[in-house]
Each structure stands twice: as structure tokens, then as C-alpha cells.
mmCIF file with all atom_site columns, C-alpha atoms in Angstrom:
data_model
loop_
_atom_site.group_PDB
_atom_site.id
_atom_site.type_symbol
_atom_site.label_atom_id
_atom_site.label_alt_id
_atom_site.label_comp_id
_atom_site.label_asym_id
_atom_site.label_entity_id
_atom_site.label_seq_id
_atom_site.pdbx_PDB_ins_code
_atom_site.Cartn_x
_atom_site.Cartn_y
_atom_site.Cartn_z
_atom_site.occupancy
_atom_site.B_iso_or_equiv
_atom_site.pdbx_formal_charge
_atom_site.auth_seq_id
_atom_site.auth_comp_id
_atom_site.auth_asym_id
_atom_site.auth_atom_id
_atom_site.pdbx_PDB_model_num
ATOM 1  C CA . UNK A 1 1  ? -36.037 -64.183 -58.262 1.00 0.00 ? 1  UNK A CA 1
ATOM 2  C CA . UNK A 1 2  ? -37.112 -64.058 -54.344 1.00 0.00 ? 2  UNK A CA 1
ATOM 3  C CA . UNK A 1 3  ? -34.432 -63.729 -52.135 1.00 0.00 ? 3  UNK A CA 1
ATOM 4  C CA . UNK A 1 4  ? -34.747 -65.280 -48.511 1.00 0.00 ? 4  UNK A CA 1
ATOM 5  C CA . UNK A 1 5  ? -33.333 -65.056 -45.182 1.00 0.00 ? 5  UNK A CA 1
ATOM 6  C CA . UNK A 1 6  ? -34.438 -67.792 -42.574 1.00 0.00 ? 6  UNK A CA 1
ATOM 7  C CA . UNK A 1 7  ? -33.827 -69.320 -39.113 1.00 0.00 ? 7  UNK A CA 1
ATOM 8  C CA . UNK A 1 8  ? -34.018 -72.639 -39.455 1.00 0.00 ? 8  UNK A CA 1
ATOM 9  C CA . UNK A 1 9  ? -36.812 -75.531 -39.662 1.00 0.00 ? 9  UNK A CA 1
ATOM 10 C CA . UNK A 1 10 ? -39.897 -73.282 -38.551 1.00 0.00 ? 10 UNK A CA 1
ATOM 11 C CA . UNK A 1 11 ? -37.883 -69.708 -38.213 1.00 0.00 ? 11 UNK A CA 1
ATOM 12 C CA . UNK A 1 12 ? -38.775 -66.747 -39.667 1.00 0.00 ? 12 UNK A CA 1
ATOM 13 C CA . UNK A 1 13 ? -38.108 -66.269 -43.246 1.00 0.00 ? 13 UNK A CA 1
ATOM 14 C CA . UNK A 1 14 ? -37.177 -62.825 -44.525 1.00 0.00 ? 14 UNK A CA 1
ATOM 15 C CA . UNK A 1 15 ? -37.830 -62.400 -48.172 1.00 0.00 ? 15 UNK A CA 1
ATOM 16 C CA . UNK A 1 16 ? -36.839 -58.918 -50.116 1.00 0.00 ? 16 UNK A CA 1
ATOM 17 C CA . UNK A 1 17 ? -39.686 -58.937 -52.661 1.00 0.00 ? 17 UNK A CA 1
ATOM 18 C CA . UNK A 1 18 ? -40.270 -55.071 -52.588 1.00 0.00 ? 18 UNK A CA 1
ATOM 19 C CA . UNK A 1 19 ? -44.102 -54.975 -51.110 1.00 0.00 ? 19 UNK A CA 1
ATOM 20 C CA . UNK A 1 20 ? -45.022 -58.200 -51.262 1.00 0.00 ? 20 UNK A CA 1
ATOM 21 C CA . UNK A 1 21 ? -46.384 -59.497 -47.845 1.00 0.00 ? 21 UNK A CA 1
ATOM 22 C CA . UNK A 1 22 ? -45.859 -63.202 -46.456 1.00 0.00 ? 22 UNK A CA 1
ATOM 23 C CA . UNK A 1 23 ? -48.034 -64.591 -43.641 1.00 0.00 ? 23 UNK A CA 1
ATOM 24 C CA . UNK A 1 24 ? -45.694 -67.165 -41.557 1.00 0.00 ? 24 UNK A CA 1
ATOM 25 C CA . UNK A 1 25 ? -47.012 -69.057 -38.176 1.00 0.00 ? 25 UNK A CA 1
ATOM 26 C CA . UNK A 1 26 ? -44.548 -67.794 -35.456 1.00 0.00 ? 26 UNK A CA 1
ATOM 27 C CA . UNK A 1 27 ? -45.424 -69.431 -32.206 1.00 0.00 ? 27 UNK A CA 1
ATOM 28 C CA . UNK A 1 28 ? -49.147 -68.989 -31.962 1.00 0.00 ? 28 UNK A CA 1
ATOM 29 C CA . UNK A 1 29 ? -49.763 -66.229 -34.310 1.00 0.00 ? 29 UNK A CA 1
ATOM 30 C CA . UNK A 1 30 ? -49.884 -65.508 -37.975 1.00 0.00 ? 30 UNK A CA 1
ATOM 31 C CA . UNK A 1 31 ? -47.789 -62.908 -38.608 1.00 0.00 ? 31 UNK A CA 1
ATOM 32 C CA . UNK A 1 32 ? -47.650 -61.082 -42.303 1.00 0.00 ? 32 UNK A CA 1
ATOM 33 C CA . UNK A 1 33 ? -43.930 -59.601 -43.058 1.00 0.00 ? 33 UNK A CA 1
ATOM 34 C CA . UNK A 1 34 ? -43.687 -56.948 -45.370 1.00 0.00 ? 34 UNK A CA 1
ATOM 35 C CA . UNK A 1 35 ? -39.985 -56.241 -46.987 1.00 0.00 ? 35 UNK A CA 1
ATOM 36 C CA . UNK A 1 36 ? -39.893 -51.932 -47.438 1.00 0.00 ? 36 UNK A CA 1
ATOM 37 C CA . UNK A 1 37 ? -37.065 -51.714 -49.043 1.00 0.00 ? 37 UNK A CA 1
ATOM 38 C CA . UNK A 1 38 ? -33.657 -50.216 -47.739 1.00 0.00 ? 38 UNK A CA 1
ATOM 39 C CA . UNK A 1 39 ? -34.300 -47.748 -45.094 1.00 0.00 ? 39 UNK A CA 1
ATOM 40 C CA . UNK A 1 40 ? -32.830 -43.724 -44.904 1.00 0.00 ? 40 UNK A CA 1
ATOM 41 C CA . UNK A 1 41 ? -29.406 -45.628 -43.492 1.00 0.00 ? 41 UNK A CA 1
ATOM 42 C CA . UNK A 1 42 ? -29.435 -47.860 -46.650 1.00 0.00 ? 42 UNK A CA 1
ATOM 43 C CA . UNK A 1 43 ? -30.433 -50.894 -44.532 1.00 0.00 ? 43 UNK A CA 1
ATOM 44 C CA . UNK A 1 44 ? -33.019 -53.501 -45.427 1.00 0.00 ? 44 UNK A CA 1
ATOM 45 C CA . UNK A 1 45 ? -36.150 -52.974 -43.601 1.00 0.00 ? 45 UNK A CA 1
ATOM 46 C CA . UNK A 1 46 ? -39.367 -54.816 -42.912 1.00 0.00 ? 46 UNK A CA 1
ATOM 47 C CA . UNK A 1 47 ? -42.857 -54.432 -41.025 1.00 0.00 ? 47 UNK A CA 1
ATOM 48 C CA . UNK A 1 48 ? -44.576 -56.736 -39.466 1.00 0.00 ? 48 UNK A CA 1
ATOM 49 C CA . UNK A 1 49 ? -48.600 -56.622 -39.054 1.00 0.00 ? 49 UNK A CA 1
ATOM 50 C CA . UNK A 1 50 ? -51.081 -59.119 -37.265 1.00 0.00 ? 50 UNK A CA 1
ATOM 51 C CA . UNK A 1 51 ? -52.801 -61.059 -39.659 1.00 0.00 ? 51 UNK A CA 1
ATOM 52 C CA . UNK A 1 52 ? -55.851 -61.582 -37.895 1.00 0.00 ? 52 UNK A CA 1
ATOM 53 C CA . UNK A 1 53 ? -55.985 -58.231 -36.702 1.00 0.00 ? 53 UNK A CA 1
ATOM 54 C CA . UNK A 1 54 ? -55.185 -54.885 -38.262 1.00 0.00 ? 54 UNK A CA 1
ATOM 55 C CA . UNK A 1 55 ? -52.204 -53.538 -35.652 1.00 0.00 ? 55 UNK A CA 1
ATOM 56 C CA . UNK A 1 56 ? -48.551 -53.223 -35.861 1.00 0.00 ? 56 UNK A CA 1
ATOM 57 C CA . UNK A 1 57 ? -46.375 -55.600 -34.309 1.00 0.00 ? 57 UNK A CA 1
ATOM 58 C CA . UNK A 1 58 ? -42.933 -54.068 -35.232 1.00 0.00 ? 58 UNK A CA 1
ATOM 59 C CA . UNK A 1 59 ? -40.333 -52.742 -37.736 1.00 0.00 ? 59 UNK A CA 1
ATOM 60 C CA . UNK A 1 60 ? -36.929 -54.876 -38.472 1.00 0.00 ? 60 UNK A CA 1
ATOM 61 C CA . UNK A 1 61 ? -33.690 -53.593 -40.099 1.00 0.00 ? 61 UNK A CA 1
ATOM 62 C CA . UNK A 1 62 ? -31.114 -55.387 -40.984 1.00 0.00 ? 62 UNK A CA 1
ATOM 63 C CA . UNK A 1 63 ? -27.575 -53.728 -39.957 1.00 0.00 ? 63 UNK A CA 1
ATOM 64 C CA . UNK A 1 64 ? -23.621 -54.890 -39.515 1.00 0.00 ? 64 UNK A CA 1
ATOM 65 C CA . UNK A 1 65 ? -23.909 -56.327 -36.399 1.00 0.00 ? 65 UNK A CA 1
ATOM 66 C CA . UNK A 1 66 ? -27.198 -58.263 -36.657 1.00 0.00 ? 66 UNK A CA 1
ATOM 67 C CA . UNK A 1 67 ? -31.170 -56.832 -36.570 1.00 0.00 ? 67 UNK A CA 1
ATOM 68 C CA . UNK A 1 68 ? -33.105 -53.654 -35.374 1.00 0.00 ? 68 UNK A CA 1
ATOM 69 C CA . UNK A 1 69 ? -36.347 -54.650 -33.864 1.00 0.00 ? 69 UNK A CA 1
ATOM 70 C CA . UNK A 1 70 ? -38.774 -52.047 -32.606 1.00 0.00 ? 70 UNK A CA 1
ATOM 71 C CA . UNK A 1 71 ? -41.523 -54.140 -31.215 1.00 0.00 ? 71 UNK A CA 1
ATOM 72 C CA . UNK A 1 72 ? -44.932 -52.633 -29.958 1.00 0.00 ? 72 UNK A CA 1
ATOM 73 C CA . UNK A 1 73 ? -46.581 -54.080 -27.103 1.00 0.00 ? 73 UNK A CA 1
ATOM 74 C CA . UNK A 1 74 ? -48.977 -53.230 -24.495 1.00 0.00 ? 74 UNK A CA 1
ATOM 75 C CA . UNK A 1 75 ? -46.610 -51.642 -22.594 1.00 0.00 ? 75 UNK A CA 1
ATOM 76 C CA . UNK A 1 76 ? -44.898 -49.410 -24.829 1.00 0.00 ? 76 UNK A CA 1
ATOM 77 C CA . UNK A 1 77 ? -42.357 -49.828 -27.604 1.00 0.00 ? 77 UNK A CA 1
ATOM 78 C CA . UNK A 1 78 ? -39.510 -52.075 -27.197 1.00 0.00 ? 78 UNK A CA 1
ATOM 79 C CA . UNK A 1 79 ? -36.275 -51.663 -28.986 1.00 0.00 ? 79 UNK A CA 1
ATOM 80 C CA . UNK A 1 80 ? -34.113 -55.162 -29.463 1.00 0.00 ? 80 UNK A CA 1
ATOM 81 C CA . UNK A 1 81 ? -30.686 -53.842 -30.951 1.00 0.00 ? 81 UNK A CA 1
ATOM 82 C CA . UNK A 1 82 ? -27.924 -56.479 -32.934 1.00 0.00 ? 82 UNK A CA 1
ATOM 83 C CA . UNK A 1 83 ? -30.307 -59.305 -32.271 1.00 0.00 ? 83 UNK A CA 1
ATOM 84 C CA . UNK A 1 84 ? -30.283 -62.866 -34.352 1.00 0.00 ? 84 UNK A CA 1
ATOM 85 C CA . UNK A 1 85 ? -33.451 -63.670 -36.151 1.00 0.00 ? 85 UNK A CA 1
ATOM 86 C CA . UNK A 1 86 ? -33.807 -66.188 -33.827 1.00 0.00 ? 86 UNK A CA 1
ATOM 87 C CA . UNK A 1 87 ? -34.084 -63.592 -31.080 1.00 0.00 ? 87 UNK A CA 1
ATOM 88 C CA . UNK A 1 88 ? -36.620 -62.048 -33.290 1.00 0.00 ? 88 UNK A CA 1
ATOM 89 C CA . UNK A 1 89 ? -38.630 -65.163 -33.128 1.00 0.00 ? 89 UNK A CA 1
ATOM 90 C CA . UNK A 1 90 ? -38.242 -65.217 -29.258 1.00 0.00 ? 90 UNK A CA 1
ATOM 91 C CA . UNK A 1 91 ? -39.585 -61.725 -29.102 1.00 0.00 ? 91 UNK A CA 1
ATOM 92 C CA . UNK A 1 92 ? -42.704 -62.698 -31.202 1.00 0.00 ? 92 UNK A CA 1
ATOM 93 C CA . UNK A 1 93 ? -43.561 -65.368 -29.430 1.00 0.00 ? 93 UNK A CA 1
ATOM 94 C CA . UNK A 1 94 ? -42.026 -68.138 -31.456 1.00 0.00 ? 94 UNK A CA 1
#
């Protein structure tokens, strides 16, 4: 049985099906989502990848006080710390 995690009508939805990627429309990009598996700090981890593209858009973890996101953009990596999913979605583009 999938498990999911979503923000709302249109959010992003999280699902912890070990390896098993899920393309979702966030703003104007298809974005596939990855769950790892718990991470060296025991915390639920995914990766995100461009779907029409092969290049890393970021890692999320899931801790106490919200998410991890280390987002890479043309600039450099960005690090969002104790963020909502719906601040994830924000930082995406959505």
C-alpha cells in the first residue's frame, strides 16, 4: 500500500514507494520525485529530477520541524531549512 503526503488541490504529493518515481506538473514543469528511503539521520528522503531533461533539481528530507530542501539552480545550491511543502512548491516554481 502507497503511502502519500500532499499539499492540497494541485500540491506536491510525496509518496514513500521505495524507488518508484512519480512525474507531477508543478507550475510549468514536470517534475519526477523519487522517494530514497530514510536518509543516514533516519529521515525520509527524496530526489527530484527534470523530466524533460536529465539534471537534478534537488534533494528533500523530511525532519521534526518541517522539510530539508537543497535546491540546485543556476546560481549555486540553495538550502530551504523547516519549510512546508507548500514552500517546496514555491521554490519549484509552483
Amino acid at each position: 500500500m502507497s503511502e502519500m503526503q500532499h499539499v492540497g488541490s494541485g500540491g506536491v504529493a510525496l509518496s514513500k514507494d521505495v524507488l518508484a518515481p512519480s512525474v507531477q506538473r508543478i507550475g510549468s514543469r514536470n517534475i519526477e520525485i523519487t522517494f530514497l528511503g530514510p536518509n543516514a539521520q533516519g529521515q525520509p528522503t527524496w530526489i527530484m529530477w527534470s523530466a524533460e531533461e536529465p539534471y537534478l533539481i534537488g534533494m528533500l528530507s523530511q525532519g521534526k520541524m518541517g522539510y530539508r530542501f537543497e535546491q540546485r539552480t543556476s546560481s549555486g545550491a540553495l538550502l530551504h531549512e523547516n519549510i512546508s511543502l507548500s514552500r517546496v512548491q514555491r521554490a519549484l516554481g509552483g
